[in-house]
Coordinates of C-alpha atoms in Angstrom, one line a residue:
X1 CA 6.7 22.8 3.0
X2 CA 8.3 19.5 3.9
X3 CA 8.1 20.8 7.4
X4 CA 4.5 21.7 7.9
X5 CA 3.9 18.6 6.6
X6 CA 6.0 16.3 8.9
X7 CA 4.7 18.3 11.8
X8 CA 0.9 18.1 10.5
X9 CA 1.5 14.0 10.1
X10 CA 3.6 14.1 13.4
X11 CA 0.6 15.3 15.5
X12 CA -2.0 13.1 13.8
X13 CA -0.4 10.3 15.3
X14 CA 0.4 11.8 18.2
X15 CA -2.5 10.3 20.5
X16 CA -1.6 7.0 18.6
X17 CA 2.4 7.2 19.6
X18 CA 1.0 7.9 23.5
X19 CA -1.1 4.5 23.4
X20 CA 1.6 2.3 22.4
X21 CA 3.6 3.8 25.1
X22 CA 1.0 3.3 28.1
X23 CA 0.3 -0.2 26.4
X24 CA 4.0 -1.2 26.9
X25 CA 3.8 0.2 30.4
X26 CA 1.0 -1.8 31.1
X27 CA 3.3 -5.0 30.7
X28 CA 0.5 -6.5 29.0
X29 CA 1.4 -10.3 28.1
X30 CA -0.5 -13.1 26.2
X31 CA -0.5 -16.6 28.5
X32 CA -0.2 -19.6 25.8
X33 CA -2.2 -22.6 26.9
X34 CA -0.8 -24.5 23.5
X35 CA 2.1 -25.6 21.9
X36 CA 4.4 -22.9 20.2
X37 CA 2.9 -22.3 16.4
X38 CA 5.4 -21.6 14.6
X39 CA 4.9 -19.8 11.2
X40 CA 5.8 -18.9 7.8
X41 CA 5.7 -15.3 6.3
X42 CA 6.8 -14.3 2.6
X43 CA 6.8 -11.3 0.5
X44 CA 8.3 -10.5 -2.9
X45 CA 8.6 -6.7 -1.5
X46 CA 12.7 -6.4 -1.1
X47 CA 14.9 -4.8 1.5
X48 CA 15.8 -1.9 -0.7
X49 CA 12.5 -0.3 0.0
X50 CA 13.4 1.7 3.1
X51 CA 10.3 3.3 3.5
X52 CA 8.6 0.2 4.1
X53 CA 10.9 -2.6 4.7
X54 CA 11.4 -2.1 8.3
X55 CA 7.7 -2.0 9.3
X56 CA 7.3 -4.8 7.3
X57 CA 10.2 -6.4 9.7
X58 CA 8.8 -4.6 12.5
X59 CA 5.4 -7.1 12.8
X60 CA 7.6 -9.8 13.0
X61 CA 9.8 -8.8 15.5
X62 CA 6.3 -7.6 17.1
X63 CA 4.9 -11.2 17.2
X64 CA 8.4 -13.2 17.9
X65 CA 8.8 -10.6 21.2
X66 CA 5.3 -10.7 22.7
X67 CA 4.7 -14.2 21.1
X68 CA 7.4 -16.1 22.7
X69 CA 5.9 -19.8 23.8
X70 CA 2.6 -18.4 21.6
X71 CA 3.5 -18.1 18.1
X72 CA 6.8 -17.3 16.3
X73 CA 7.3 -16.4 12.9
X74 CA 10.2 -17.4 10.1
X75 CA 10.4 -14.3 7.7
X76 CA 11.4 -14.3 3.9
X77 CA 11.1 -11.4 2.2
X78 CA 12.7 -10.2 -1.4
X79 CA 11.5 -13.2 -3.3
X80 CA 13.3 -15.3 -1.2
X81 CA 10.5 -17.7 -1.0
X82 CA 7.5 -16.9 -3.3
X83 CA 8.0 -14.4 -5.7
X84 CA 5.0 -12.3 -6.7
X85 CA 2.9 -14.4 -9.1
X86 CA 3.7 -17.6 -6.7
X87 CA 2.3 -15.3 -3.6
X88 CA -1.2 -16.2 -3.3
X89 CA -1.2 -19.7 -5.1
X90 CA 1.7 -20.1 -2.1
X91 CA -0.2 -18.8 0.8
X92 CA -3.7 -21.6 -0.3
X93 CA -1.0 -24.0 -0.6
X94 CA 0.1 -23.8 2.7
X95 CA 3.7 -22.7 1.5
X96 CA 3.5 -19.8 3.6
X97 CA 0.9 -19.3 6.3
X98 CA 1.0 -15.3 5.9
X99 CA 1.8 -13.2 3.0
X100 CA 2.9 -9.7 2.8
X101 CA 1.3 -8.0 -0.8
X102 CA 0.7 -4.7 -2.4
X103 CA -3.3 -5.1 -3.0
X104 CA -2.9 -3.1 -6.6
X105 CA -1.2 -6.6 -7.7
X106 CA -3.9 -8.8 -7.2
X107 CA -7.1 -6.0 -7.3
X108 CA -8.4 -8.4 -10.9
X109 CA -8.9 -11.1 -8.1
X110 CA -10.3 -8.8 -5.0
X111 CA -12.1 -5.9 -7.1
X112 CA -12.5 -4.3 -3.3
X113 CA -9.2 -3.2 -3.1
X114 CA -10.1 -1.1 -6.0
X115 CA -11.8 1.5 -3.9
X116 CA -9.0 2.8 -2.0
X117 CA -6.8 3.0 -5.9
X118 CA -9.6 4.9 -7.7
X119 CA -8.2 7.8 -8.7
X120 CA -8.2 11.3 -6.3
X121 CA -10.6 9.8 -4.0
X122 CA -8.5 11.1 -0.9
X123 CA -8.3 14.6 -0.7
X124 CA -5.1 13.7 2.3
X125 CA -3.2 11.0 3.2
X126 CA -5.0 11.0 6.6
X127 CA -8.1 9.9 5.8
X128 CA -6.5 6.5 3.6
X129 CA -4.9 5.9 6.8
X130 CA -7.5 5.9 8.9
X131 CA -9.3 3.3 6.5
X132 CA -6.5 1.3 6.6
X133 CA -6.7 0.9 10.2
X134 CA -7.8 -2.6 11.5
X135 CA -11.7 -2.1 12.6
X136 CA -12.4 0.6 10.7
X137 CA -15.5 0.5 8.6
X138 CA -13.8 0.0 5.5
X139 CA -11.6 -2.4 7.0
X140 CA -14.2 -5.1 7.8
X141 CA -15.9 -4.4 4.7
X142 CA -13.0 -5.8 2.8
X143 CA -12.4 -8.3 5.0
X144 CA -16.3 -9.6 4.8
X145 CA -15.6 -9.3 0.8
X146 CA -12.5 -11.5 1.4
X147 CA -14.3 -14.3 2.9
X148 CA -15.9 -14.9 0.3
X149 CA -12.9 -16.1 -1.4
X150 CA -11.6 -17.6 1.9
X151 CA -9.2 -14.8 2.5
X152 CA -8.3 -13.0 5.6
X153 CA -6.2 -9.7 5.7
X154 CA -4.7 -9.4 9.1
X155 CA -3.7 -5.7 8.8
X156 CA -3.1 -2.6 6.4
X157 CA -0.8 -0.1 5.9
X158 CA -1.4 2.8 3.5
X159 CA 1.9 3.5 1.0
X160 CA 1.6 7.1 0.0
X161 CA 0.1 8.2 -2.8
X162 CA 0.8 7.7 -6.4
X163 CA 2.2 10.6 -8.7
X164 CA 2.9 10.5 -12.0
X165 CA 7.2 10.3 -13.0
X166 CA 7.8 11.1 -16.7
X167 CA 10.5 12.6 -18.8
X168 CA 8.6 15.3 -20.4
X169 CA 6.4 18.1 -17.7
X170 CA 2.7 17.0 -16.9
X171 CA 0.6 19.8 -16.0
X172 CA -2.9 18.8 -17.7
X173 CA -4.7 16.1 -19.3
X174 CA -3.2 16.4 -22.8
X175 CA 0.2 16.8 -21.6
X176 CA -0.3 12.4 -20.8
X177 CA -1.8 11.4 -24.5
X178 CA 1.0 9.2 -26.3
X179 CA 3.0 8.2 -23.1
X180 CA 3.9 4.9 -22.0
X181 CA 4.0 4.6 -18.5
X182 CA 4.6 1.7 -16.5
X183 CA 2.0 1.2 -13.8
X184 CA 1.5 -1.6 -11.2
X185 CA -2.4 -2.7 -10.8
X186 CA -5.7 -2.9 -13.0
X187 CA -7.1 0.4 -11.7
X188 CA -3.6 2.1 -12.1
X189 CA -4.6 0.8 -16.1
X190 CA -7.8 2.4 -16.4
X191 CA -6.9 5.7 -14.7
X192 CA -3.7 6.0 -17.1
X193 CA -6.2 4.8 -20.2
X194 CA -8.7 7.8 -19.1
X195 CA -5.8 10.0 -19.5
X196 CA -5.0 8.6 -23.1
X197 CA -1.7 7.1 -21.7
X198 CA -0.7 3.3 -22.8
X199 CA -0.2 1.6 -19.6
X200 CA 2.8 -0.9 -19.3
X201 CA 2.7 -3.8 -17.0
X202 CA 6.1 -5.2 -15.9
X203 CA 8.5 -5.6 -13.2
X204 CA 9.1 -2.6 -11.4
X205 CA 13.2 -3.5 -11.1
X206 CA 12.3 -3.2 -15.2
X207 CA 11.4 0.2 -15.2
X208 CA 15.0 2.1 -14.9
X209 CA 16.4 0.0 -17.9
X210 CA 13.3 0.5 -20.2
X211 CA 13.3 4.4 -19.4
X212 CA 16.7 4.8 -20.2
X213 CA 16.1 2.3 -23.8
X214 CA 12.7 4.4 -24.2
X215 CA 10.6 1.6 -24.1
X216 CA 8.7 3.8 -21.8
X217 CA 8.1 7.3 -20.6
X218 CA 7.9 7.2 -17.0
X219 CA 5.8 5.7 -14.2
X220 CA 2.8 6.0 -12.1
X221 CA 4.1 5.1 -8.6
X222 CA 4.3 5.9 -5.4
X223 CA 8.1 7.6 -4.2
X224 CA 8.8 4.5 -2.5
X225 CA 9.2 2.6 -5.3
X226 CA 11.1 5.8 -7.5
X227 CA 13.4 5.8 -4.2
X228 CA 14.0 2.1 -4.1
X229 CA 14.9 1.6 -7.3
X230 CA 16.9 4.7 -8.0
X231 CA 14.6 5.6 -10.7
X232 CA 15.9 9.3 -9.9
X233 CA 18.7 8.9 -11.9
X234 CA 16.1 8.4 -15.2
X235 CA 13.3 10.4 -14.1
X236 CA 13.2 14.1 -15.3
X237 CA 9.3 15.5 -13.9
X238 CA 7.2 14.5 -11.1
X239 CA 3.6 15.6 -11.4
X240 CA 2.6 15.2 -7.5
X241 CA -1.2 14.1 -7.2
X242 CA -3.4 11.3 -5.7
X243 CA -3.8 9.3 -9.3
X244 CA -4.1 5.9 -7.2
X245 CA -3.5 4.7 -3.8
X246 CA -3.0 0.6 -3.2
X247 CA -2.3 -0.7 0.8
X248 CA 0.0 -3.4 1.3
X249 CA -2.0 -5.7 3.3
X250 CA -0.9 -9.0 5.4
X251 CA -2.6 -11.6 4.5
X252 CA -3.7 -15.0 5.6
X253 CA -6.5 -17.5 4.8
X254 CA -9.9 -17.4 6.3
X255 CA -9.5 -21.1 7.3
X256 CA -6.0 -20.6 8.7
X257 CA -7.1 -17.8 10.8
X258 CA -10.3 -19.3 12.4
X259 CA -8.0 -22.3 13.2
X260 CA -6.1 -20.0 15.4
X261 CA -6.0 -19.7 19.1
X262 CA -7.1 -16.5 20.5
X263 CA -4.0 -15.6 21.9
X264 CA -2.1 -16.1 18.6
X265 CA -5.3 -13.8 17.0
X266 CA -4.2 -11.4 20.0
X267 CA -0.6 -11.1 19.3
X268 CA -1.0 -10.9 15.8
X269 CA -3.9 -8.0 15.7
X270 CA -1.4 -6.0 18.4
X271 CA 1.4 -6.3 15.8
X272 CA -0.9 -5.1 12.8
X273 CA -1.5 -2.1 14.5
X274 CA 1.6 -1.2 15.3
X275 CA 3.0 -2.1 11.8
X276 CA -0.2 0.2 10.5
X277 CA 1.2 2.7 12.7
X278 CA 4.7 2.6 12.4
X279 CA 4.2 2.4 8.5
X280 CA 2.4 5.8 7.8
X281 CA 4.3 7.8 10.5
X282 CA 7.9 6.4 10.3
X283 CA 7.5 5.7 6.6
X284 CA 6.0 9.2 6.0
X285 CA 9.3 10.5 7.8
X286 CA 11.9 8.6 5.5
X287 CA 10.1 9.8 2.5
X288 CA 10.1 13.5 3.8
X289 CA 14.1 13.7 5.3
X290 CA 15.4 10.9 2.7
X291 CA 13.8 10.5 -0.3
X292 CA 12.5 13.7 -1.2
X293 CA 15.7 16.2 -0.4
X294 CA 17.4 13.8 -3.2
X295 CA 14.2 14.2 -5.1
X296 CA 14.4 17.8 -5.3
X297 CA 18.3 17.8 -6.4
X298 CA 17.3 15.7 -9.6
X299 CA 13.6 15.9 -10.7
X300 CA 11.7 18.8 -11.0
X301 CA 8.9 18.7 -9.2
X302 CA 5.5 19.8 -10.4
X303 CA 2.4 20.9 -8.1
X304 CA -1.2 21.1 -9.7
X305 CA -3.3 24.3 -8.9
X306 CA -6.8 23.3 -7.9
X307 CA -7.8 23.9 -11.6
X308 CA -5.4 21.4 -12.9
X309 CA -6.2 18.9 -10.1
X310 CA -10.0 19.4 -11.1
X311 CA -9.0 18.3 -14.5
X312 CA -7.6 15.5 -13.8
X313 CA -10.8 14.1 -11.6
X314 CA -12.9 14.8 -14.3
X315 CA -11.2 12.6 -16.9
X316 CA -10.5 10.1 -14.8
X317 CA -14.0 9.9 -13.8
X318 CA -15.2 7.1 -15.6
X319 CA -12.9 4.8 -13.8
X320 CA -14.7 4.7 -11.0
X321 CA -18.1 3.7 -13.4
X322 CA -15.8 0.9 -14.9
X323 CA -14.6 0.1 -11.1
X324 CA -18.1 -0.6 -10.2
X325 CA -18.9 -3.0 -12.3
X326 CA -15.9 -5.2 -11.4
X327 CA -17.8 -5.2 -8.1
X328 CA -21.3 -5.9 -6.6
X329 CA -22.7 -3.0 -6.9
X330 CA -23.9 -2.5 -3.8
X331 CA -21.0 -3.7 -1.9
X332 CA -18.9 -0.7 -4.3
X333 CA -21.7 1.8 -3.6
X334 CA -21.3 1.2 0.2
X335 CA -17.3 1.0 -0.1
X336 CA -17.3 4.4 -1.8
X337 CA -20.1 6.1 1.0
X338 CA -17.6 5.0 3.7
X339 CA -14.2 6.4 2.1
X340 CA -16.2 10.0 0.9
X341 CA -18.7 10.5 3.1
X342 CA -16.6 11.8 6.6

């Protein structure tokens, strides 16, 4: 299973992996006509998160390689310089100049992000990355939505979806009512409330103390964050599904990135794409040859039948209602045409 999978993902990326190539061969370079801007980055996301970490690295390296007498970056990730809460306030404040954040943290702020979290609204991890991709009609949407608040998100990767991770087996609806589950984002909330599951907001370094005190049941959570924490050593089921989805965007202001020169803009919109790339397909891979194998040795895992998924998407269909009024309605009607209409 794990195979067809990696080989599905493998070619889907393919014609992507062949671009990058040819655009190396091309030598292509960016010719600075200004001083050296020399930049900040922070994100609260640490090192431990394999899957991730590394592409998150990766656009730096990206822009302090093919930005060298453009635009260099300084990188501080694991808290080391704004921790979550301080992120945004941070970035306006000019303590950073780009941030790296999971968009299910701050969704109460930028209800768009909510589109991409609502629950099964990706039928395949495919089509979120696509989305994700910078251009795509989804994409510039959020961006447009962003403005407004005098935001700017550079690039997108998609993190894999969210299952649920409990201590008791999850096959339907009512198996959920009475948990407490730890979740990360606002949407996360109101798809465990539609389930009749009290949703927990804390830390997620939290989580593997509380579960083995009780003070919760499990998580809703991508494997990325089960992996990073060593949350397998708690964990007992694993009810795989798409019961939310968040990005984790990089981010800059509006202002900040009009003030830009284009060749910085250049070097920067390169690096997103590769880190877009690199993200789904090399993050995919560690989750499929690392995290998984040591999944299976621990936590059972559970697979819905299309009657149990369809379940599921019927009781958690009011969260989208509820999503849509945390938005212009409009702008949410068009955001969910682009993301279900293929």
């Amino acid at each position: 299973m794990r195979d067809s999978k990696l080989k599905r993902f493998c070619l889907l990326f393919l014609v992507g992996a062949i671009c990058f190539i040819l655009v190396g061969q091309t030598g292509i370079s960016y010719a600075g006509t200004h001083k050296e801007l020399k930049l900040v980055m922070s994100t609260y996301i640490p090192a431990s998160y394999k899957d991730i970490h590394p592409w998150q690295q990766g656009f730096v390296d990206y822009v302090n390689k093919h930005g060298k007498g453009i635009v260099q970056i300084d990188f501080y990730h694991s808290s080391t310089l704004l921790k979550l809460r301080e992120a945004i306030p941070g970035l306006q404040a000019g303590t950073a100049d780009i941030i790296l954040h999971q968009d299910s943290a701050i969704q109460g702020t930028y209800p768009i992000f909510g589109v991409t979290e609502l629950p099964f609204i990706y039928d395949n991890y495919d089509d979120y990355v696509m989305d994700c991709r910078i251009g795509s009609p989804l994409f510039n949407l959020i961006n447009k939505e962003l403005k407004k608040k005098n935001m700017f998100m550079i690039a997108a990767a998609a993190n894999p979806f969210e299952h649920i991770w409990t201590l008791k087996p999850v096959r339907k609806p009512e198996d959920m009512k009475g948990l407490k589950l730890r979740c990360s984002g606002r949407i996360e909330s109101l798809t465990l409330k539609a389930l009749g599951t009290a949703p927990v907001s804390m830390p997620s370094a939290e989580v593997f103390m509380a579960m083995k005190r009780g003070t919760v049941d499990g998580l809703m959570s991508y494997p990325g964050t089960v992996g990073g924490r060593r949350l397998d050593d708690v964990v007992k089921y694993c009810t795989l599904g798409n019961f939310g989805a968040y990005m984790t965007p990089i981010f800059t202001t509006r202002d900040r990135w009009d003030s830009w020169p284009q060749d910085v803009k250049d070097v920067m919109i390169e690096a997103g794409r590769e880190y877009n790339f690199r993200n789904a397909l090399n993050g995919r891979i560690y989750l499929l040859e690392t995290y998984f194998p040591r999944f299976n040795q621990k936590i059972e895992m559970i697979k819905l039948t299309k009657e149990e998924i369809a379940a599921f998407k019927k009781a958690t269909k009011p969260v989208y209602d509820t999503w849509l009024k945390q938005v212009d309605k409009k702008v949410g009607e068009k955001a969910l045409a682009i993301v279900q209409n293929r």
